[in-house]
CSV table of C-alpha atoms in Angstrom, one decimal:
chain,number,residue,atom,x,y,z
A,300,MET,CA,-13.9,-42.8,-7.5
A,301,GLU,CA,-16.2,-44.0,-4.8
A,302,ASP,CA,-19.8,-44.7,-5.6
A,303,ASP,CA,-22.1,-41.6,-5.0
A,304,GLY,CA,-25.1,-43.8,-4.5
A,305,HIS,CA,-26.6,-43.3,-7.9
A,306,PRO,CA,-27.0,-46.4,-10.1
A,307,ASP,CA,-25.2,-44.8,-13.1
A,308,SER,CA,-22.3,-43.4,-11.1
A,309,ALA,CA,-19.9,-46.3,-12.1
A,310,GLN,CA,-20.3,-45.2,-15.8
A,311,GLU,CA,-19.6,-41.5,-15.1
A,312,PRO,CA,-16.0,-40.6,-15.7
A,313,SER,CA,-14.1,-38.7,-13.1
A,314,PHE,CA,-11.7,-37.1,-15.7
A,315,GLY,CA,-11.7,-36.1,-19.3
A,316,ALA,CA,-14.6,-35.8,-21.7
A,317,GLY,CA,-18.0,-36.4,-20.0
A,318,SER,CA,-16.9,-35.4,-16.6
A,319,ALA,CA,-18.8,-32.6,-14.8
A,320,PHE,CA,-15.6,-30.6,-14.3
A,321,GLN,CA,-15.2,-30.2,-18.1
A,322,GLU,CA,-18.5,-28.3,-18.2
A,323,TYR,CA,-16.9,-25.5,-16.1
A,324,LEU,CA,-13.4,-25.4,-17.4
A,325,ASN,CA,-14.3,-23.0,-20.2
A,326,ASP,CA,-17.1,-21.3,-18.3
A,327,PRO,CA,-16.1,-17.6,-18.0
A,328,ARG,CA,-17.7,-17.4,-14.5
A,329,TRP,CA,-15.1,-19.9,-13.4
A,330,ALA,CA,-12.5,-17.0,-13.5
A,331,LEU,CA,-14.4,-15.2,-10.7
A,332,ALA,CA,-14.8,-18.5,-8.8
A,333,MET,CA,-11.1,-19.3,-8.9
A,334,VAL,CA,-10.2,-15.8,-7.6
A,335,ARG,CA,-12.6,-16.5,-4.7
A,336,ALA,CA,-11.0,-19.9,-4.1
A,337,THR,CA,-7.5,-18.4,-4.1
A,338,VAL,CA,-8.5,-15.9,-1.5
A,339,LEU,CA,-10.0,-18.7,0.7
A,340,GLU,CA,-6.8,-20.8,0.2
A,341,ALA,CA,-4.6,-17.8,1.1
A,342,ALA,CA,-6.7,-17.3,4.3
A,343,HIS,CA,-5.4,-20.6,5.6
A,344,PRO,CA,-2.3,-19.8,7.6
A,345,GLN,CA,-0.2,-22.6,6.1
A,346,VAL,CA,-1.1,-21.7,2.5
A,347,GLY,CA,-0.8,-17.9,3.3
A,348,ALA,CA,2.7,-18.4,4.7
A,349,ALA,CA,3.9,-20.5,1.7
A,350,LEU,CA,2.6,-17.8,-0.7
A,351,ILE,CA,4.4,-15.0,1.1
A,352,ASP,CA,7.7,-16.9,1.4
A,353,SER,CA,7.9,-18.6,-2.0
A,354,SER,CA,5.2,-17.6,-4.5
A,355,THR,CA,5.6,-15.2,-7.4
A,356,PHE,CA,1.9,-14.4,-7.6
A,357,VAL,CA,2.3,-10.7,-7.0
A,358,VAL,CA,5.1,-10.0,-9.5
A,359,HIS,CA,4.1,-12.8,-12.0
A,360,PRO,CA,0.3,-13.4,-11.6
A,361,TRP,CA,-0.4,-14.2,-15.2
A,362,ARG,CA,2.4,-16.8,-15.3
A,363,ARG,CA,1.0,-18.4,-12.2
A,364,LEU,CA,-2.6,-18.3,-13.6
A,365,ARG,CA,-1.4,-19.9,-16.9
A,366,ASN,CA,0.6,-22.6,-15.1
A,367,THR,CA,-2.3,-23.4,-12.8
A,368,PHE,CA,-4.7,-23.6,-15.7
A,369,ARG,CA,-2.5,-26.0,-17.6
A,370,SER,CA,-2.0,-28.1,-14.6
A,371,MET,CA,-5.7,-28.5,-14.1
A,372,GLN,CA,-6.1,-29.4,-17.8
A,373,ARG,CA,-3.5,-32.2,-17.4
A,374,MET,CA,-5.1,-33.4,-14.2
A,375,PHE,CA,-8.7,-33.5,-15.5
A,376,GLY,CA,-7.9,-34.4,-19.1
A,377,ASP,CA,-8.3,-37.7,-20.9
A,378,ASP,CA,-4.6,-38.8,-20.9
A,379,GLU,CA,-4.0,-41.0,-17.9
A,380,GLN,CA,-0.2,-40.9,-18.3
A,381,ALA,CA,-0.2,-37.1,-18.5
A,382,ARG,CA,-2.3,-37.1,-15.2
A,383,LEU,CA,0.2,-39.3,-13.5
A,384,ARG,CA,3.2,-37.2,-14.7
A,385,GLU,CA,1.5,-34.0,-13.6
A,386,ALA,CA,0.6,-35.4,-10.2
A,387,ALA,CA,4.2,-36.4,-9.7
A,388,ARG,CA,5.4,-33.0,-10.8
A,389,LEU,CA,3.1,-31.2,-8.4
A,390,ASN,CA,4.1,-33.5,-5.5
A,391,ARG,CA,7.8,-32.7,-6.2
A,392,LEU,CA,7.0,-29.0,-6.3
A,393,HIS,CA,5.0,-29.1,-3.0
A,394,ALA,CA,7.7,-31.1,-1.3
A,395,ARG,CA,10.0,-28.2,-1.8
A,396,LEU,CA,7.7,-25.7,-0.1
A,397,SER,CA,8.0,-25.8,3.7
A,398,GLY,CA,9.1,-23.4,6.4
A,399,THR,CA,7.9,-21.4,9.4
A,400,ASP,CA,5.4,-18.5,9.4
A,401,PRO,CA,6.1,-15.2,11.3
A,402,ARG,CA,4.4,-16.6,14.4
A,403,GLY,CA,6.8,-19.6,14.4
A,404,ARG,CA,4.2,-22.1,13.2
A,405,PRO,CA,5.6,-24.7,10.7
A,406,TYR,CA,4.0,-25.0,7.3
A,407,SER,CA,4.3,-27.6,4.5
A,408,ALA,CA,2.7,-27.8,1.1
A,409,MET,CA,2.6,-31.6,1.5
A,410,ASP,CA,0.3,-31.5,4.6
A,411,PRO,CA,-2.6,-33.7,3.5
A,412,ALA,CA,-5.1,-31.5,5.4
A,413,VAL,CA,-3.9,-28.4,3.7
A,414,ARG,CA,-4.0,-30.0,0.3
A,415,ALA,CA,-7.6,-31.2,1.0
A,416,TRP,CA,-8.6,-27.6,1.9
A,417,VAL,CA,-7.2,-26.3,-1.4
A,418,VAL,CA,-9.4,-28.8,-3.3
A,419,ALA,CA,-12.3,-28.0,-1.1
A,420,THR,CA,-12.1,-24.3,-2.0
A,421,MET,CA,-12.2,-25.1,-5.7
A,422,PHE,CA,-15.3,-27.3,-5.3
A,423,GLU,CA,-17.2,-25.0,-3.0
A,424,SER,CA,-16.4,-21.9,-5.1
A,425,THR,CA,-17.7,-23.7,-8.2
A,426,VAL,CA,-20.9,-24.5,-6.4
A,427,THR,CA,-21.2,-20.9,-5.1
A,428,MET,CA,-20.5,-19.7,-8.7
A,429,CYS,CA,-23.6,-21.5,-9.9
A,430,ARG,CA,-25.7,-20.3,-7.0
A,431,LEU,CA,-24.7,-16.7,-7.4
A,432,SER,CA,-25.5,-16.9,-11.1
A,433,GLY,CA,-29.1,-17.9,-10.4
A,434,GLN,CA,-28.5,-21.5,-11.6
A,435,PRO,CA,-27.9,-23.6,-8.4
A,436,LEU,CA,-26.6,-27.1,-9.1
A,437,GLU,CA,-29.0,-30.0,-8.7
A,438,GLN,CA,-28.1,-32.4,-5.8
A,439,ARG,CA,-27.0,-35.2,-8.1
A,440,VAL,CA,-24.8,-32.9,-10.2
A,441,MET,CA,-23.3,-31.5,-7.0
A,442,GLU,CA,-22.5,-35.0,-5.7
A,443,ARG,CA,-20.9,-36.0,-9.0
A,444,LEU,CA,-18.7,-32.9,-9.0
A,445,TYR,CA,-17.7,-33.5,-5.5
A,446,ALA,CA,-16.7,-37.1,-6.3
A,447,GLU,CA,-14.5,-35.8,-9.2
A,448,PHE,CA,-12.7,-33.4,-6.9
A,449,ARG,CA,-12.1,-36.2,-4.4
A,450,ALA,CA,-10.8,-38.3,-7.3
A,451,TYR,CA,-8.4,-35.4,-8.1
A,452,LEU,CA,-7.1,-35.5,-4.5
A,453,ALA,CA,-6.7,-39.3,-4.7
A,454,ALA,CA,-4.8,-38.9,-8.0
A,455,MET,CA,-2.3,-36.7,-6.1
A,456,GLY,CA,-1.7,-39.7,-3.8
A,457,ASP,CA,-3.5,-38.3,-0.8
A,458,ALA,CA,-5.8,-40.5,1.3
A,459,SER,CA,-9.4,-39.9,0.5
A,460,GLY,CA,-10.3,-39.5,4.1
A,461,HIS,CA,-8.9,-36.0,4.3
A,462,LEU,CA,-12.1,-34.9,2.5
A,463,PRO,CA,-15.3,-36.3,3.9
A,464,PRO,CA,-16.6,-39.3,1.8
A,465,ALA,CA,-20.1,-37.9,1.4
A,466,LEU,CA,-21.3,-34.5,0.2
A,467,SER,CA,-23.6,-34.2,3.3
A,468,GLU,CA,-20.5,-34.4,5.5
A,469,PHE,CA,-18.6,-31.9,3.4
A,470,TRP,CA,-20.5,-28.8,4.4
A,471,PRO,CA,-20.0,-29.2,8.2
A,472,TYR,CA,-16.3,-29.8,7.5
A,473,TYR,CA,-16.1,-26.7,5.3
A,474,ASP,CA,-17.9,-24.5,7.9
A,475,GLN,CA,-15.6,-25.8,10.6
A,476,VAL,CA,-12.4,-24.9,8.7
A,477,VAL,CA,-13.9,-21.4,7.9
A,478,ALA,CA,-14.9,-20.8,11.5
A,479,GLN,CA,-11.8,-22.2,13.3
A,480,GLU,CA,-8.8,-22.2,11.0
A,481,LEU,CA,-9.0,-19.3,8.5
A,482,GLU,CA,-7.3,-16.0,9.4
A,483,ASN,CA,-6.9,-12.5,8.0
A,484,THR,CA,-3.4,-13.4,6.5
A,485,GLU,CA,-1.0,-11.1,4.8
A,486,ALA,CA,-1.3,-13.1,1.6
A,487,MET,CA,-5.1,-12.7,1.6
A,488,ARG,CA,-4.8,-9.0,2.1
A,489,ILE,CA,-2.3,-8.7,-0.7
A,490,ILE,CA,-4.6,-10.5,-3.1
A,491,LEU,CA,-7.7,-8.5,-2.2
A,492,TYR,CA,-6.1,-5.0,-1.8
A,493,LYS,CA,-2.8,-4.9,-3.7
A,494,LEU,CA,-2.8,-7.5,-6.4
A,495,PHE,CA,-5.9,-6.2,-8.3
A,496,ASP,CA,-5.0,-2.5,-7.8
A,497,HIS,CA,-1.4,-3.0,-9.1
A,498,LEU,CA,-1.9,-5.9,-11.4
A,499,PRO,CA,0.8,-5.8,-14.1
A,500,ALA,CA,-0.3,-6.0,-17.7
A,501,PRO,CA,-0.2,-9.4,-19.4
A,502,ALA,CA,2.3,-9.8,-22.3
A,503,LEU,CA,-0.5,-9.1,-24.8
A,504,LEU,CA,-1.0,-5.6,-23.4
A,505,GLY,CA,2.5,-5.0,-22.1
A,506,GLY,CA,3.2,-2.1,-24.6
A,507,LEU,CA,0.0,-0.2,-23.7
A,508,PRO,CA,0.6,1.2,-20.2
A,509,THR,CA,-1.9,4.0,-20.3
A,510,VAL,CA,-4.7,1.8,-21.6
A,511,TRP,CA,-4.0,-0.9,-19.1
A,512,ALA,CA,-3.6,1.5,-16.1
A,513,THR,CA,-6.9,3.2,-17.0
A,514,GLY,CA,-8.8,0.0,-17.2
A,515,ARG,CA,-7.2,-1.4,-14.0
A,516,ALA,CA,-8.0,1.7,-12.0
A,517,VAL,CA,-11.7,1.0,-12.7
A,518,VAL,CA,-11.9,-2.8,-12.8
A,519,GLY,CA,-9.3,-3.6,-10.0
A,520,PRO,CA,-11.3,-2.3,-7.1
A,521,LEU,CA,-14.5,-3.8,-8.4
A,522,ILE,CA,-13.0,-7.3,-8.6
A,523,GLY,CA,-11.8,-6.9,-5.0
A,524,ALA,CA,-15.2,-5.8,-3.8
A,525,ILE,CA,-17.0,-8.6,-5.7
A,526,THR,CA,-14.6,-11.2,-4.2
A,527,VAL,CA,-15.1,-9.9,-0.6
A,528,ALA,CA,-18.8,-9.9,-1.0
A,529,SER,CA,-18.8,-13.5,-2.2
A,530,LEU,CA,-16.8,-14.8,0.9
A,531,PRO,CA,-18.6,-16.5,3.7
A,532,GLU,CA,-20.3,-13.9,5.9
A,533,SER,CA,-19.0,-15.3,9.1
A,534,PHE,CA,-15.4,-15.1,7.9
A,535,ARG,CA,-15.9,-11.5,6.6
A,536,ARG,CA,-17.1,-10.4,10.0
A,537,ARG,CA,-14.3,-12.2,11.9
A,538,ALA,CA,-11.6,-11.0,9.6
A,539,GLY,CA,-13.0,-7.4,9.6
A,540,LEU,CA,-13.2,-7.2,5.8
A,541,PRO,CA,-14.9,-4.0,4.7
A,542,GLU,CA,-17.8,-4.3,2.3
A,543,MET,CA,-18.7,-1.4,0.1
A,544,PRO,CA,-22.4,-0.4,-0.2
A,545,GLY,CA,-24.3,-2.3,-2.9
A,546,ALA,CA,-21.5,-4.9,-3.1
A,547,GLN,CA,-23.9,-7.9,-2.9
A,548,THR,CA,-26.0,-6.5,-5.8
A,549,LEU,CA,-22.8,-5.8,-7.7
A,550,MET,CA,-21.5,-9.3,-7.1
A,551,GLN,CA,-24.6,-11.0,-8.3
A,552,GLY,CA,-24.8,-8.7,-11.3
A,553,ALA,CA,-21.2,-9.5,-12.2
A,554,TYR,CA,-21.8,-13.3,-12.1
A,555,LEU,CA,-24.9,-13.0,-14.2
A,556,THR,CA,-23.3,-10.7,-16.7
A,557,VAL,CA,-20.2,-12.8,-17.1
A,558,GLY,CA,-22.3,-15.9,-17.4
A,559,LEU,CA,-24.0,-14.5,-20.5
A,560,ALA,CA,-20.8,-15.3,-22.4
A,561,ARG,CA,-21.7,-19.0,-22.1
A,562,PHE,CA,-24.3,-18.4,-24.8
A,563,LEU,CA,-21.8,-17.4,-27.4
A,564,PRO,CA,-21.2,-19.9,-30.2
A,565,ASP,CA,-19.1,-22.9,-29.3
A,566,GLY,CA,-15.4,-22.2,-29.6
A,567,TRP,CA,-15.6,-18.5,-29.0
A,568,ILE,CA,-14.8,-18.8,-25.3
A,569,ARG,CA,-12.0,-21.3,-24.6
A,570,ALA,CA,-9.9,-20.8,-21.5
A,571,ASP,CA,-6.8,-22.3,-23.0
A,572,ALA,CA,-7.0,-20.1,-26.1
A,573,ILE,CA,-7.5,-17.0,-23.9
A,574,ALA,CA,-4.5,-18.0,-21.7
A,575,ASP,CA,-2.3,-18.4,-24.7
A,576,LEU,CA,-3.4,-15.1,-26.2
A,577,LEU,CA,-2.7,-13.2,-23.0
A,578,ALA,CA,0.8,-14.6,-23.0
A,579,LEU,CA,1.4,-13.8,-26.7
A,580,SER,CA,4.6,-11.8,-27.3
A,581,PRO,CA,5.1,-9.6,-30.3
A,582,ASP,CA,8.3,-11.6,-31.0
A,583,SER,CA,6.3,-14.8,-31.2
A,584,ASP,CA,6.0,-16.6,-34.6
A,585,ASP,CA,2.3,-17.3,-33.8
A,586,PRO,CA,0.2,-15.9,-36.7
A,587,ARG,CA,-1.9,-14.0,-34.2
A,588,ALA,CA,1.1,-11.8,-33.3
A,589,ARG,CA,0.7,-9.7,-36.4
A,590,ALA,CA,-2.9,-9.0,-35.5
A,591,VAL,CA,-1.8,-8.1,-31.9
A,592,THR,CA,0.8,-5.7,-33.2
A,593,ALA,CA,-1.8,-3.9,-35.4
A,594,LEU,CA,-4.1,-3.8,-32.4
A,595,HIS,CA,-1.4,-2.3,-30.2
A,596,ASP,CA,-0.8,0.5,-32.7
A,597,ARG,CA,-4.5,1.5,-32.6
A,598,MET,CA,-4.7,1.2,-28.8
A,599,ARG,CA,-1.6,3.3,-28.4
A,600,ARG,CA,-3.4,6.1,-30.2
A,601,ALA,CA,-6.3,5.5,-27.8
A,602,GLY,CA,-3.9,5.7,-24.9
A,603,ALA,CA,-2.6,9.1,-26.2
A,604,LEU,CA,-6.2,10.4,-26.2
A,605,ILE,CA,-6.7,9.1,-22.7
A,606,ARG,CA,-3.6,11.0,-21.5
A,607,LEU,CA,-5.0,14.2,-23.0
A,608,ILE,CA,-8.5,14.0,-21.4
A,609,THR,CA,-7.7,12.5,-18.0
A,610,PRO,CA,-5.7,13.8,-15.0
A,611,LEU,CA,-4.0,10.4,-14.5
A,612,SER,CA,-0.2,10.7,-14.0
A,613,PRO,CA,1.6,9.4,-17.0
A,614,PRO,CA,3.0,5.9,-16.6
A,615,PRO,CA,6.6,5.2,-17.4
A,616,GLU,CA,7.4,4.8,-21.0
A,617,PRO,CA,8.1,1.3,-22.2
A,618,VAL,CA,11.7,0.4,-22.8
A,619,SER,CA,12.7,0.7,-26.4
A,620,ARG,CA,13.7,-2.5,-28.1
A,621,THR,CA,17.0,-0.9,-29.1
A,622,ASP,CA,17.9,-0.2,-25.5
A,623,THR,CA,19.7,-3.5,-24.6
A,624,GLU,CA,21.3,-2.3,-21.4
A,625,ARG,CA,19.9,-2.6,-17.9
A,626,SER,CA,21.1,-0.9,-14.8
A,627,ALA,CA,22.0,-3.1,-11.8
A,628,GLU,CA,18.8,-1.9,-10.0
A,629,GLU,CA,16.6,-2.8,-13.0
A,630,PHE,CA,18.2,-6.2,-13.4
A,631,PHE,CA,17.7,-6.9,-9.7
A,632,ARG,CA,14.1,-5.8,-9.7
A,633,GLU,CA,13.0,-7.3,-13.1
A,634,VAL,CA,15.0,-10.5,-13.2
A,635,LEU,CA,16.5,-11.6,-9.9
A,636,ASP,CA,13.8,-10.6,-7.4
A,637,GLN,CA,11.1,-13.1,-8.7
A,638,THR,CA,9.0,-12.9,-5.5
A,639,GLY,CA,9.0,-9.1,-5.4
A,640,ASP,CA,10.0,-8.7,-1.7
A,641,GLY,CA,13.0,-6.5,-2.4
A,642,TYR,CA,15.6,-9.2,-1.7
A,643,LEU,CA,17.3,-12.0,-3.5
A,644,ASP,CA,17.3,-15.3,-1.7
A,645,TRP,CA,16.7,-18.9,-2.4
A,646,PRO,CA,12.9,-18.7,-3.2
A,647,ASP,CA,13.7,-16.3,-6.1
A,648,LEU,CA,16.1,-18.7,-7.7
A,649,ALA,CA,13.8,-21.6,-6.9
A,650,ALA,CA,11.0,-19.8,-8.7
A,651,MET,CA,13.2,-19.6,-11.8
A,652,ALA,CA,13.9,-23.3,-11.6
A,653,ARG,CA,10.2,-24.0,-11.1
A,654,GLU,CA,9.2,-22.0,-14.2
A,655,LEU,CA,11.9,-23.6,-16.4
A,656,SER,CA,10.9,-27.0,-15.2
A,657,THR,CA,7.3,-26.3,-15.9
A,658,ARG,CA,8.0,-24.9,-19.4
A,659,LEU,CA,10.0,-28.0,-20.3
A,660,ASP,CA,7.7,-30.4,-18.5
A,661,LEU,CA,10.7,-32.1,-16.8
A,662,ASP,CA,10.7,-35.4,-15.1
A,663,GLU,CA,13.1,-36.7,-12.5
A,664,PRO,CA,16.1,-36.6,-12.5
A,665,GLU,CA,16.4,-33.6,-14.9
A,666,GLU,CA,14.2,-31.5,-12.7
A,667,THR,CA,16.4,-32.2,-9.6
A,668,ARG,CA,19.5,-31.5,-11.6
A,669,LEU,CA,18.2,-28.1,-12.5
A,670,TYR,CA,17.1,-27.2,-8.9
A,671,ASP,CA,20.5,-28.4,-7.6
A,672,ALA,CA,22.3,-26.2,-10.2
A,673,TYR,CA,20.3,-23.2,-9.0
A,674,ALA,CA,21.0,-24.1,-5.4
A,675,ASP,CA,24.7,-24.1,-6.1
A,676,TRP,CA,24.4,-20.7,-7.8
A,677,TRP,CA,22.5,-19.4,-4.7
A,678,ARG,CA,25.3,-20.5,-2.4
A,679,GLU,CA,27.9,-18.8,-4.7
A,680,LEU,CA,25.8,-15.6,-4.7
A,681,GLN,CA,25.3,-15.6,-1.0
A,682,THR,CA,29.0,-16.0,-0.3
A,683,ALA,CA,29.9,-13.2,-2.6
A,684,LEU,CA,27.1,-10.7,-2.0
A,685,ASP,CA,25.6,-11.2,1.5
A,686,GLY,CA,27.6,-8.6,3.3
A,687,ASP,CA,25.6,-8.3,6.5
A,688,GLY,CA,25.1,-12.1,6.9
A,689,ASP,CA,21.3,-12.0,7.1
A,690,GLY,CA,20.9,-14.9,4.6
A,691,ARG,CA,19.7,-12.8,1.7
A,692,VAL,CA,21.0,-10.2,-0.7
A,693,SER,CA,19.5,-6.7,-0.7
A,694,ALA,CA,19.2,-4.5,-3.8
A,695,ARG,CA,21.8,-2.2,-2.3
A,696,GLU,CA,24.2,-5.1,-1.6
A,697,TYR,CA,23.8,-6.2,-5.2
A,698,ALA,CA,24.1,-2.8,-6.8
A,699,THR,CA,27.1,-1.8,-4.6
A,700,ALA,CA,29.0,-4.9,-5.5
A,701,VAL,CA,28.2,-4.7,-9.2
A,702,PRO,CA,29.4,-8.3,-9.4
A,703,SER,CA,30.2,-10.5,-12.3
A,704,LEU,CA,27.8,-13.3,-11.9
A,705,ALA,CA,29.3,-15.6,-14.5
A,706,GLY,CA,31.0,-17.9,-12.1
A,707,PRO,CA,31.2,-21.7,-12.3
A,708,ALA,CA,27.8,-22.3,-10.7
A,709,LEU,CA,26.0,-20.1,-13.2
A,710,ILE,CA,27.8,-21.8,-16.0
A,711,LYS,CA,26.5,-25.1,-14.6
A,712,VAL,CA,23.0,-23.7,-14.6
A,713,ALA,CA,23.3,-22.9,-18.3
A,714,GLU,CA,24.7,-26.4,-19.1
A,715,VAL,CA,21.9,-28.2,-17.2
A,716,LEU,CA,19.3,-26.0,-18.9
A,717,PHE,CA,20.8,-26.8,-22.3
A,718,ASP,CA,20.7,-30.5,-21.6
A,719,ALA,CA,17.1,-30.3,-20.4
A,720,THR,CA,16.0,-28.3,-23.5
A,721,ASP,CA,17.9,-30.6,-25.9
A,722,LYS,CA,15.3,-33.4,-25.7
A,723,ASP,CA,16.9,-35.6,-28.5
A,724,GLY,CA,20.4,-35.2,-27.1
A,725,ASP,CA,22.0,-34.2,-30.4
A,726,GLN,CA,23.9,-31.3,-28.7
A,727,ARG,CA,21.9,-28.8,-30.6
A,728,ILE,CA,18.6,-27.0,-29.9
A,729,ASP,CA,16.4,-27.1,-33.0
A,730,ALA,CA,13.4,-24.8,-33.7
A,731,ASP,CA,10.8,-27.0,-31.9
A,732,GLU,CA,13.0,-27.3,-28.8
A,733,TYR,CA,13.6,-23.6,-28.9
A,734,ARG,CA,9.9,-22.8,-29.0
A,735,THR,CA,9.2,-25.2,-26.1
A,736,LEU,CA,11.4,-23.2,-23.8
A,737,PHE,CA,10.9,-19.6,-25.1
A,738,ARG,CA,7.5,-19.8,-26.9
A,739,THR,CA,8.9,-17.4,-29.6
A,740,ALA,CA,10.3,-17.7,-33.0
A,741,PHE,CA,13.6,-19.4,-33.7
A,742,HIS,CA,15.7,-16.4,-34.8
A,743,ARG,CA,18.9,-18.3,-35.6
A,744,ASP,CA,18.0,-19.5,-39.0
A,745,THR,CA,20.3,-18.0,-41.6
A,746,ALA,CA,20.1,-17.8,-45.3
A,747,GLY,CA,22.4,-19.9,-47.4
A,748,PRO,CA,24.3,-18.8,-50.6
A,749,ASP,CA,21.2,-19.4,-52.7
A,750,GLY,CA,19.0,-17.3,-50.4
A,751,THR,CA,17.3,-20.3,-48.9
A,752,VAL,CA,17.1,-20.8,-45.1
A,753,GLY,CA,19.6,-23.5,-44.0
A,754,THR,CA,17.7,-26.5,-42.5
A,755,ASP,CA,20.7,-27.6,-40.6
A,756,ARG,CA,21.0,-24.5,-38.5
A,757,ALA,CA,20.6,-25.0,-34.8
A,758,TYR,CA,21.4,-23.4,-31.4
A,759,THR,CA,24.6,-24.9,-30.3
A,760,ARG,CA,25.7,-25.6,-26.7
A,761,GLY,CA,28.3,-22.8,-26.9
A,762,ALA,CA,25.9,-20.2,-28.3
A,763,PHE,CA,23.1,-21.2,-25.8
A,764,VAL,CA,25.5,-21.0,-22.8
A,765,GLY,CA,27.0,-17.7,-24.0
A,766,ASP,CA,23.6,-16.1,-24.5
A,767,PHE,CA,22.4,-17.3,-21.1
A,768,LEU,CA,25.5,-15.9,-19.3
A,769,SER,CA,25.3,-12.7,-21.2
A,770,PHE,CA,21.7,-12.2,-20.0
A,771,MET,CA,22.3,-13.3,-16.4
A,772,SER,CA,25.6,-11.6,-15.8
A,773,GLY,CA,25.9,-8.8,-18.4
A,774,ARG,CA,22.4,-7.5,-17.6
A,775,ARG,CA,21.6,-7.2,-21.3
A,776,ARG,CA,18.0,-7.4,-22.4
A,777,SER,CA,17.1,-10.5,-24.5
A,778,THR,CA,14.1,-11.1,-26.8
A,779,ALA,CA,14.2,-14.7,-25.6
A,780,TYR,CA,15.0,-14.6,-21.8
A,781,ASP,CA,13.0,-11.4,-21.0
A,782,PRO,CA,9.6,-13.0,-21.8
A,783,LEU,CA,10.7,-16.1,-20.0
A,784,LEU,CA,11.9,-14.5,-16.7
A,785,THR,CA,10.4,-11.0,-16.5
A,786,GLN,CA,6.9,-11.1,-18.0
A,787,PRO,CA,4.1,-11.2,-15.4
C-alpha cells in the first residue's frame, strides 16, 4: 500500500482486522451500496456484455451474492495465503470470460481498466452510502479506505496505475468514466427492472412461494427505485432512467433506516451468518435447520391467509419431495440452462464448473481438469443435439431428442469431480468431504448389527459416479445435487 501522506499510514493495515474495510463488511447499509455498485459495473459495456453472455446472476442471484461475499472475505481477511489463493482463483475465472458484445466490440474480464472500474464502483458506493446515511466520511478515513481498495487491486496482480494514486485524482477519473464510458446496457436494465421484480426465493424461503411473492411485489420495485435515485444524476439523464416521485426522499430514508441496525448488539448482524442462513436447506444437518422447518410451517399458514385475502394469482405449488421425476423441459430449465437465456451452450456448463470449483476451493490443475471435462461434455452434447448448427441447443432440440446424456464425456466429469472432492485421495468421500461439496448431511451412514452407526461408511467412487449420472442423465431429483445446481 502506498503512503497516503499521514504519518501513521505505515502502521495501518490494508487487510484484515483493523482495516477500514472491516468496519463496513457487516454494515447492513453495505447491501444497498453493493447493489448500486453492481448496477454501475453492469453499465460499463465490457462488464455488461460479460454478464449477459456468461453470468448466472438472473437465475442464481443468491449463489452469486454468496460467492462474491466469501471472495471479499478471503481477499480482505487476515490470512495472506488465503488472499493469494483467492486472487489466483479470480484471475483464472476472469481469464475464461471474454468475447464480443452485440455491437461487435471485444470484451475481456482481464482488461486492467475494466477491473479497476469494478473496484472503483465498490469504493465510491461505500463513500456514497455513508453520505446518504447522513454520516459522510472524514477525509483521512476516505483516503485510508481508498488506499485499501487500491491494495486489493494490487493483490490481484494489476498495476496500481489503473486507479489514480491519490484520492484527489480519483474523482475526476470517476466522473470521466461515468460521462464517457457508461451506457444503458441490457445487463443494467435487467438488474434494475427484472431481477428485483422476479427475484427467486433463497433456499431459506424456497418452500414459501406465496409469502415470498407477496413481499417481493412490494419490496422489489422499491429497491429498484432506491438504486436508480442513488446513481449519478448525469448518468440517469443520459441513460433515460425514470425516477419515481419522492424517490430521493425514499432513498435517503432507506439508508437511514437500514443504518439503524448498526446499533444492535454486537454479533446480531453478521453478513457471513446471514449469507449462510439464506442458503440453509431443510436437508442440512445444521442445527438451525430444525428452527427453519418450524418457521416454514408457521409461514405456510400465513401464506394460506394471504391467498384468501389478496387477489394475487396463486403461485405454482412446490414440488413434493416424493416426486423424484422431472420432465425433459423441467430438467432443461432448472439444471442445464444455468444462465437462463433459454438455450444450452458452453457458458451454462462453464457456470456449473465454476460453482463446483468455488465450492471445493480448487487450485490448479484440479480446476482446469474439471473445466476440461465439462468442455468435452459440451462438445459431445453439441454434436448430438445441435440440429440446426447454430452452436447452441434449444429447449425444443433437447426435449425432442430426449437423449441419454450418460456418454463417456459425462462419466469423465463425474470421475474428475469425485477426485476433486476426495481431498485425502483414499478413494472414498467421507462426511466432511461430502458436506464441503453439498453443504448437507451425509445420508449414507448405515446402522450396524448392534444399532450403532458404522464409522467406516463412506461414499465410494462407484456410488458417487452412479448418483451423478442418474441425476444428470436420468432427470431424477436429488436431495444433494438439486441444492447444488438448481437453487438460486
